Short mmCIF file of C-alpha atoms in Angstrom, two decimals:
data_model
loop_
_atom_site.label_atom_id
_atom_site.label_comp_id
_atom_site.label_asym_id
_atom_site.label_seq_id
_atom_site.Cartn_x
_atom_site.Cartn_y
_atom_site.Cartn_z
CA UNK A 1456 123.48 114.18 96.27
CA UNK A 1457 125.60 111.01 95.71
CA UNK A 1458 128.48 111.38 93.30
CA UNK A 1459 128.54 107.14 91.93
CA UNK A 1460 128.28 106.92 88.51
CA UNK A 1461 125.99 104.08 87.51
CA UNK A 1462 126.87 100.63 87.70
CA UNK A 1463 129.19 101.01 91.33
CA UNK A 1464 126.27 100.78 93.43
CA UNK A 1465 125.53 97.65 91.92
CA UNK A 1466 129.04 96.80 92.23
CA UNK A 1467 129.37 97.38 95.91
CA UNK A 1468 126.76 95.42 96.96
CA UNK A 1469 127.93 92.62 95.08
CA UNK A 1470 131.28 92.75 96.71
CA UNK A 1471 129.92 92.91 100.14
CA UNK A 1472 127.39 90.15 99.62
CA UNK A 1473 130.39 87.99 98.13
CA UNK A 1474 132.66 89.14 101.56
CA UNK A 1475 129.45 88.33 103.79
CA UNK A 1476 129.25 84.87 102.17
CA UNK A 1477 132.86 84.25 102.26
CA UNK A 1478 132.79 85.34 105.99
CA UNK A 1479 129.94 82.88 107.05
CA UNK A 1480 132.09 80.10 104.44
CA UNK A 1481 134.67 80.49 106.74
CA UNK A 1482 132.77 80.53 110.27
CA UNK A 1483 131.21 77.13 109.62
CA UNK A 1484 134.62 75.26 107.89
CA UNK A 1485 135.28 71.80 109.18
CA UNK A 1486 136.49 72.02 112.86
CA UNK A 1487 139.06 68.81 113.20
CA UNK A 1488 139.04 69.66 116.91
CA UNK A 1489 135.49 68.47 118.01
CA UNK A 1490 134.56 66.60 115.25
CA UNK A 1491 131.58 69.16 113.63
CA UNK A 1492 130.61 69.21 110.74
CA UNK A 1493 130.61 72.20 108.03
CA UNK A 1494 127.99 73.87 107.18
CA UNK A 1495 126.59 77.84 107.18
CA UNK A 1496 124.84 79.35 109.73
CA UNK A 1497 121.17 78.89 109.84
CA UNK A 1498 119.65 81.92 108.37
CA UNK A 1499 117.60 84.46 110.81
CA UNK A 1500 113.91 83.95 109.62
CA UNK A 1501 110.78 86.67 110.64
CA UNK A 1502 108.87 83.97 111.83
CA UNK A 1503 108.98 79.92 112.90
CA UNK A 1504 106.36 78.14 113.08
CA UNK A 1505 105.69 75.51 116.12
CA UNK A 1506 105.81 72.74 113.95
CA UNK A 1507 109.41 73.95 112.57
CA UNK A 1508 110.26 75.02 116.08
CA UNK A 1509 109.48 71.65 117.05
CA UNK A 1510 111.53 69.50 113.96
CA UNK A 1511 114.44 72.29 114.79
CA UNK A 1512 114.44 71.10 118.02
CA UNK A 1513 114.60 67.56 117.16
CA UNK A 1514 117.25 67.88 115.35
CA UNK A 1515 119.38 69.99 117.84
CA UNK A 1516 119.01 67.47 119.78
CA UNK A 1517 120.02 64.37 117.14
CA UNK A 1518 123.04 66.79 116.50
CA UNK A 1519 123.88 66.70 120.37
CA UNK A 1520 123.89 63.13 120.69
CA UNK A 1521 126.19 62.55 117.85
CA UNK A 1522 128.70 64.99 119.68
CA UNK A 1523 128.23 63.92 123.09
CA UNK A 1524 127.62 60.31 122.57
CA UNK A 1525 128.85 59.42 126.09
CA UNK A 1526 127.18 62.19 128.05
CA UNK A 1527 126.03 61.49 131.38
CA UNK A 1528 125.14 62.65 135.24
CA UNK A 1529 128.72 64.90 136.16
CA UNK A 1530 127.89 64.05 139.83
CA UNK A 1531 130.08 60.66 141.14
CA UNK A 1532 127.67 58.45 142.53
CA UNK A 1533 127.51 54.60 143.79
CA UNK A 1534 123.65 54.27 144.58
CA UNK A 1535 120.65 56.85 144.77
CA UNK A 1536 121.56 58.44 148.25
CA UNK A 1537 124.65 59.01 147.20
CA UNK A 1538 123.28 61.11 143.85
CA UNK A 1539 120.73 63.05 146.17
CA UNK A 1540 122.90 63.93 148.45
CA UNK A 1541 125.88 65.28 145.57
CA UNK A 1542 122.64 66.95 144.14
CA UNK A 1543 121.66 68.75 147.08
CA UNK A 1544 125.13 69.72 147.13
CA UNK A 1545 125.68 71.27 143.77
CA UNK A 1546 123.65 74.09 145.00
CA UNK A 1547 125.38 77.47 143.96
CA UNK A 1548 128.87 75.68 143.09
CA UNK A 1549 130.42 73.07 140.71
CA UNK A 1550 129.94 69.62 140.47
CA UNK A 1551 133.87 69.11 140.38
CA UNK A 1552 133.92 70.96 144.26
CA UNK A 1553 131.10 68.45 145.05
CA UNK A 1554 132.90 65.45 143.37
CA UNK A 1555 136.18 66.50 145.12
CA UNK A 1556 133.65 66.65 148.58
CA UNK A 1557 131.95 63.93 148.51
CA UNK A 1558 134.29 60.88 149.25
CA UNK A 1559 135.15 61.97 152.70
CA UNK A 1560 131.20 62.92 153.39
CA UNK A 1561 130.18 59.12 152.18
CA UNK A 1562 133.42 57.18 153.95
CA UNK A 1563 132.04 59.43 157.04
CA UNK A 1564 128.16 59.26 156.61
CA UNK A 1565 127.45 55.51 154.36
CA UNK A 1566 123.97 55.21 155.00
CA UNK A 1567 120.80 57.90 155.58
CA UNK A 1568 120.57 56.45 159.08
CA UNK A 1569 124.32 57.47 159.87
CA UNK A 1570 124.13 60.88 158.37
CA UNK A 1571 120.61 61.64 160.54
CA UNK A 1572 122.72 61.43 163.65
CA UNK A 1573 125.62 63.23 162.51
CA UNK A 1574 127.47 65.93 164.26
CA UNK A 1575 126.32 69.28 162.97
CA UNK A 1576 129.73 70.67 163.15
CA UNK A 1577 131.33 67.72 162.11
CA UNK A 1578 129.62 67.81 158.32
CA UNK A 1579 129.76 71.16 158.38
CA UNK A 1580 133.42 71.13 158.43
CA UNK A 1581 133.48 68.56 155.61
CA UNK A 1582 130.84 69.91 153.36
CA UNK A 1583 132.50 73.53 154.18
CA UNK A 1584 134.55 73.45 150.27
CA UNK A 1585 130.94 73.45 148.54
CA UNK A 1586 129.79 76.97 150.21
CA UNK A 1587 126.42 77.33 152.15
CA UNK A 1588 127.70 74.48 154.50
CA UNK A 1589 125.42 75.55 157.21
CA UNK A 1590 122.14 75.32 155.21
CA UNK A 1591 123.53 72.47 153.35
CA UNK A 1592 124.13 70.53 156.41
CA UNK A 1593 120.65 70.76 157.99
CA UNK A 1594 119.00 69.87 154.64
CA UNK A 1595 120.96 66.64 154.40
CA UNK A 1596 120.84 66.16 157.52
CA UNK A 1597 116.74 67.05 157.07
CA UNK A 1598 116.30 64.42 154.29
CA UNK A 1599 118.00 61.81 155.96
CA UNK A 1600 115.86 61.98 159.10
CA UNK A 1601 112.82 61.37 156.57
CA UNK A 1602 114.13 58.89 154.62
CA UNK A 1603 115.18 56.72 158.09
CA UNK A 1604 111.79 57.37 159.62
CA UNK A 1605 109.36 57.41 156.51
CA UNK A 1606 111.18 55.42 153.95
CA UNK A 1607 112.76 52.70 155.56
CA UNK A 1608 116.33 54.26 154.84
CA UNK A 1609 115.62 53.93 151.51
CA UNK A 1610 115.68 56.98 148.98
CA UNK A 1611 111.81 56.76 147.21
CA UNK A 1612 111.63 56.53 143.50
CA UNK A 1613 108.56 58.86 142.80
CA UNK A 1614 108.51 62.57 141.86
CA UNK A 1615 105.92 63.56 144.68
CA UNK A 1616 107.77 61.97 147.65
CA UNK A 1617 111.26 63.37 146.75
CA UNK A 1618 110.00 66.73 146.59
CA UNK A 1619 108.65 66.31 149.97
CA UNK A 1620 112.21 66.19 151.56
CA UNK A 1621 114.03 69.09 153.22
CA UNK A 1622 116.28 71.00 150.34
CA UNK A 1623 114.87 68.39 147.18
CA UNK A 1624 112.91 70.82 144.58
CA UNK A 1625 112.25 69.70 141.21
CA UNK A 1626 115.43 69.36 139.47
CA UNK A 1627 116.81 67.47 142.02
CA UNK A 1628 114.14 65.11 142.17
CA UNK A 1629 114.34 65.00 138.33
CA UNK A 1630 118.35 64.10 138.38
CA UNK A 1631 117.98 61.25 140.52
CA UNK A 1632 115.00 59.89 139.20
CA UNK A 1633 116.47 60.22 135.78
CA UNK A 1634 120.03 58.39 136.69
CA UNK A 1635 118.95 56.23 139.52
CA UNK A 1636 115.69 55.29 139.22
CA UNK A 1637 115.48 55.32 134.98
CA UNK A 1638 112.49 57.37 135.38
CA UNK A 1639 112.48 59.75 132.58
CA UNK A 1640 113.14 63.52 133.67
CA UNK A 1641 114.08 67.14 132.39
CA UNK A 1642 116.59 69.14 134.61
CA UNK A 1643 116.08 72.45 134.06
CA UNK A 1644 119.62 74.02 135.46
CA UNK A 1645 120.59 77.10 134.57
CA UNK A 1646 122.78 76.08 131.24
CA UNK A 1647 119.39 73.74 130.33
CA UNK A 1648 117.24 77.43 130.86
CA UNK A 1649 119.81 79.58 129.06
CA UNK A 1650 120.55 77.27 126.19
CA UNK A 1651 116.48 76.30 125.31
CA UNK A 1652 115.87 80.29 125.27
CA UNK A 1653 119.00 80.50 123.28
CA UNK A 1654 117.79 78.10 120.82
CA UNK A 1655 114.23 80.08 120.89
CA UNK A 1656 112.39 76.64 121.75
CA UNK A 1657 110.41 78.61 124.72
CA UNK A 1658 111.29 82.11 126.30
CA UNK A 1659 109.83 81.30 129.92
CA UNK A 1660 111.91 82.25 132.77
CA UNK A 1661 110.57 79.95 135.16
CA UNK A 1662 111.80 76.21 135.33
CA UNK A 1663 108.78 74.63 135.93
CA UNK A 1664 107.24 76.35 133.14
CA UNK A 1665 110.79 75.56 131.00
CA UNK A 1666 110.48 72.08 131.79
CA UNK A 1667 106.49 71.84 130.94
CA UNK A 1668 107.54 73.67 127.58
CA UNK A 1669 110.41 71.11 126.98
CA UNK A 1670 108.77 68.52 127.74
CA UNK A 1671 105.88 68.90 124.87
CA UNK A 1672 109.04 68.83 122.41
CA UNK A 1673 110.61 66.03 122.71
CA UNK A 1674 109.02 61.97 124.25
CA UNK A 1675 109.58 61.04 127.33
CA UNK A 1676 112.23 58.81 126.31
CA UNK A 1677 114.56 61.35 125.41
CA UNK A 1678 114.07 63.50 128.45
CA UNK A 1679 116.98 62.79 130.91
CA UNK A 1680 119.81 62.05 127.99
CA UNK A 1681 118.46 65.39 126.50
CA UNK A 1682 118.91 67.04 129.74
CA UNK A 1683 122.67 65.84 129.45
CA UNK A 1684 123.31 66.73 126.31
CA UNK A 1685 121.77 70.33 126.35
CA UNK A 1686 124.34 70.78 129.64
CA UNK A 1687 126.82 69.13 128.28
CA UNK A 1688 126.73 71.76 125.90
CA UNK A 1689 126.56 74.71 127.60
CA UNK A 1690 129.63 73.87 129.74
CA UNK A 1691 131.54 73.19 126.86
CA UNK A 1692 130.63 75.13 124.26
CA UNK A 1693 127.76 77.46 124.53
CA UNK A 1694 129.13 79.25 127.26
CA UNK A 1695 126.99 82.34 128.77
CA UNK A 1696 129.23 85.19 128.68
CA UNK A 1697 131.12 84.15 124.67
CA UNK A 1698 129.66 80.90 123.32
CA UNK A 1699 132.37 79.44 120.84
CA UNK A 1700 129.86 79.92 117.78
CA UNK A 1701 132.78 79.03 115.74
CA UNK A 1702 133.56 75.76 117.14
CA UNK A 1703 129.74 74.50 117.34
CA UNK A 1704 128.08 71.73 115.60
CA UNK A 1705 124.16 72.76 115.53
CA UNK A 1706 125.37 76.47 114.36
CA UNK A 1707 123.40 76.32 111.60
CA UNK A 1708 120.43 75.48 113.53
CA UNK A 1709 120.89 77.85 116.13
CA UNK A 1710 118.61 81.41 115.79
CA UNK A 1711 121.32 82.84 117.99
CA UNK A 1712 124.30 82.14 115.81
CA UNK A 1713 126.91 85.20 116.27
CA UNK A 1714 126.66 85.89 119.96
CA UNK A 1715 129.91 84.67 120.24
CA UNK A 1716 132.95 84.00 118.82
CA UNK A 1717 132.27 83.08 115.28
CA UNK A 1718 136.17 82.54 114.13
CA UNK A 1719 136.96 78.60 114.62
CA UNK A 1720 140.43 79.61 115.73
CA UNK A 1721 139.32 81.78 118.16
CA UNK A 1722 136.21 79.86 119.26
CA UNK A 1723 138.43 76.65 120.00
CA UNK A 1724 140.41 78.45 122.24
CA UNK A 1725 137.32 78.77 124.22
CA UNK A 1726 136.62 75.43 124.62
CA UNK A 1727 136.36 73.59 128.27
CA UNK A 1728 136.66 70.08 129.50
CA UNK A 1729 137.21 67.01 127.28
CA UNK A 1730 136.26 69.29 123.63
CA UNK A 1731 139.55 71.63 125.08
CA UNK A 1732 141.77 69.01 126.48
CA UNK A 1733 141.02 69.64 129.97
CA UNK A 1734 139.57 67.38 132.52
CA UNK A 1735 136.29 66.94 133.11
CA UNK A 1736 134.36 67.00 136.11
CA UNK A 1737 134.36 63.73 137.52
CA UNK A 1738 137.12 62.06 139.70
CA UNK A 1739 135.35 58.83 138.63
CA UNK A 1740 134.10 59.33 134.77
CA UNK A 1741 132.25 56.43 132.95
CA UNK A 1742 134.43 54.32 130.98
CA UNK A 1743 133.20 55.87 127.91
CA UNK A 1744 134.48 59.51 128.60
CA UNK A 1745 136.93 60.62 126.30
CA UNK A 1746 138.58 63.33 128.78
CA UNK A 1747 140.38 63.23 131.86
CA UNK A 1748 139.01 62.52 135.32
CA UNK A 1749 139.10 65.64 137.39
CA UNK A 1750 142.04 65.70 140.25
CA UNK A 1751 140.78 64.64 143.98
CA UNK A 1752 141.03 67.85 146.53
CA UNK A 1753 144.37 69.53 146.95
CA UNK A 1754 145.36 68.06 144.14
CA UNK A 1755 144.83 71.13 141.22
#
């Protein structure tokens, strides 16, 4: 039997409501580092319709492109073979290794015609810093082949013939269709996956699926600069292991809201690239980047 006298139930729950709110007052205060703006959390609700899902969304994604105004492809590139190649090369490591790779592979291998009649070995020992150099090597080595002999050494700017070439799947062919052709694309990566299921805007596993899912959200004109922004994001911010909650802009649009750190203190601490101080990925940034170009190879 409980021993409260009337009234300090009451009491209680009052106090702890008033702590909660101060608590979630506190998580969403201004944060002067990135520029967010304050506001609570978005509150957890039993059910969302599509529609809302959908305006949600849309909104995310307005938020995004107010905080990453200049985001863009974090692959250096000069022409399309140059951004299929880096592409194919950001398999299972960073785009900084590939950035830091890549000027030695193009001053070797300028064209798809001198990179078809490369020296196994020879790439392989320049590729070697981006892992998988073996496989890596006979897939570029693949693709060039087909783009000397069935392209005219030129890369092709349409979904079904990029696919077609050894070690191009869809996200590749979506990346440099998006940034080199202008062709509207969604890259599902894994950040782009693990951020829309995050948000609850799909929970398919599959990227193909993802990107059908996605791609009933938003027009087609917002496709590739939302795939930026969305990765932008998770490399920054909404990181997988402790997202900096704290330190987020859409927090109060975001069903996942608490998975990480919720303090701003803390959560800024968290922060990576240009929204930390750090550099970013690119030795050769667009002129609108706000951070620091990465250092060349050797040179961290």
């Amino acid at each position: 039997m409980s021993s409260s006298t009337p009234g300090t139930t009451g009491k209680k729950t009052k106090a702890a409501t008033e702590a909660k709110a101060a608590t979630t007052a506190k998580a969403a205060a201004p944060r002067k580092a990135t520029g967010t703006k304050a506001a609570a959390p978005r509150k957890a609700q039993k059910a969302e319709s599509h529609l809302a899902m959908v305006r949600r969304a849309r909104r995310i994604n307005r938020e995004l492109a107010e905080v990453y105004p200049y985001a863009h492809p974090e692959l250096d590139f000069r022409n399309p073979f140059e951004l299929l190649v880096a592409t194919v090369l950001s398999a299972q490591t960073t785009d900084l290794r590939v950035n830091q790779t890549t000027p030695a592979l193009f001053a070797a291998y300028p064209t798809p015609e001198d990179m078809a009649a490369a020296a196994p070995e020879e790439m392989e020992e320049i590729i070697r810093p981006t892992g998988f150099f073996r496989a890596k090597t006979k897939s570029l080595m693949g693709l060039s082949a087909a783009l000397r002999d069935e392209f005219g050494g030129e890369v092709p700017g349409r979904l079904d013939d990029l696919v077609k070439l050894p070690g191009v799947g869809r996200k590749t062919a979506n990346v440099v269709l998006g940034n080199a052709f202008g062709v509207p694309g969604i890259t599902v990566d894994t950040h782009f996956g693990r951020l829309v299921r995050r948000w609850k805007w799909t929970d398919e596993e599959d990227p193909v699926k993802v990107e059908a899912v996605v791609a009933g959200i938003f027009p087609k004109s917002e496709w590739t600069m939302l795939s930026h922004r969305v990765v932008f994001h998770g490399r920054r911010i909404c990181h997988a292991r402790k997202p900096a909650c704290g330190a987020c802009a859409i927090a109060p649009l975001c069903p996942s809201y608490g998975e990480g750190e919720t303090d701003p203190e803390k959560a800024r601490k968290l922060l990576k690239y240009e929204m930390g101080g750090y550099p970013g990925q690119r030795l050769s940034p667009p002129a609108d980047y706000p951070g620091k170009p990465a250092p060349a190879l050797g040179a961290e």
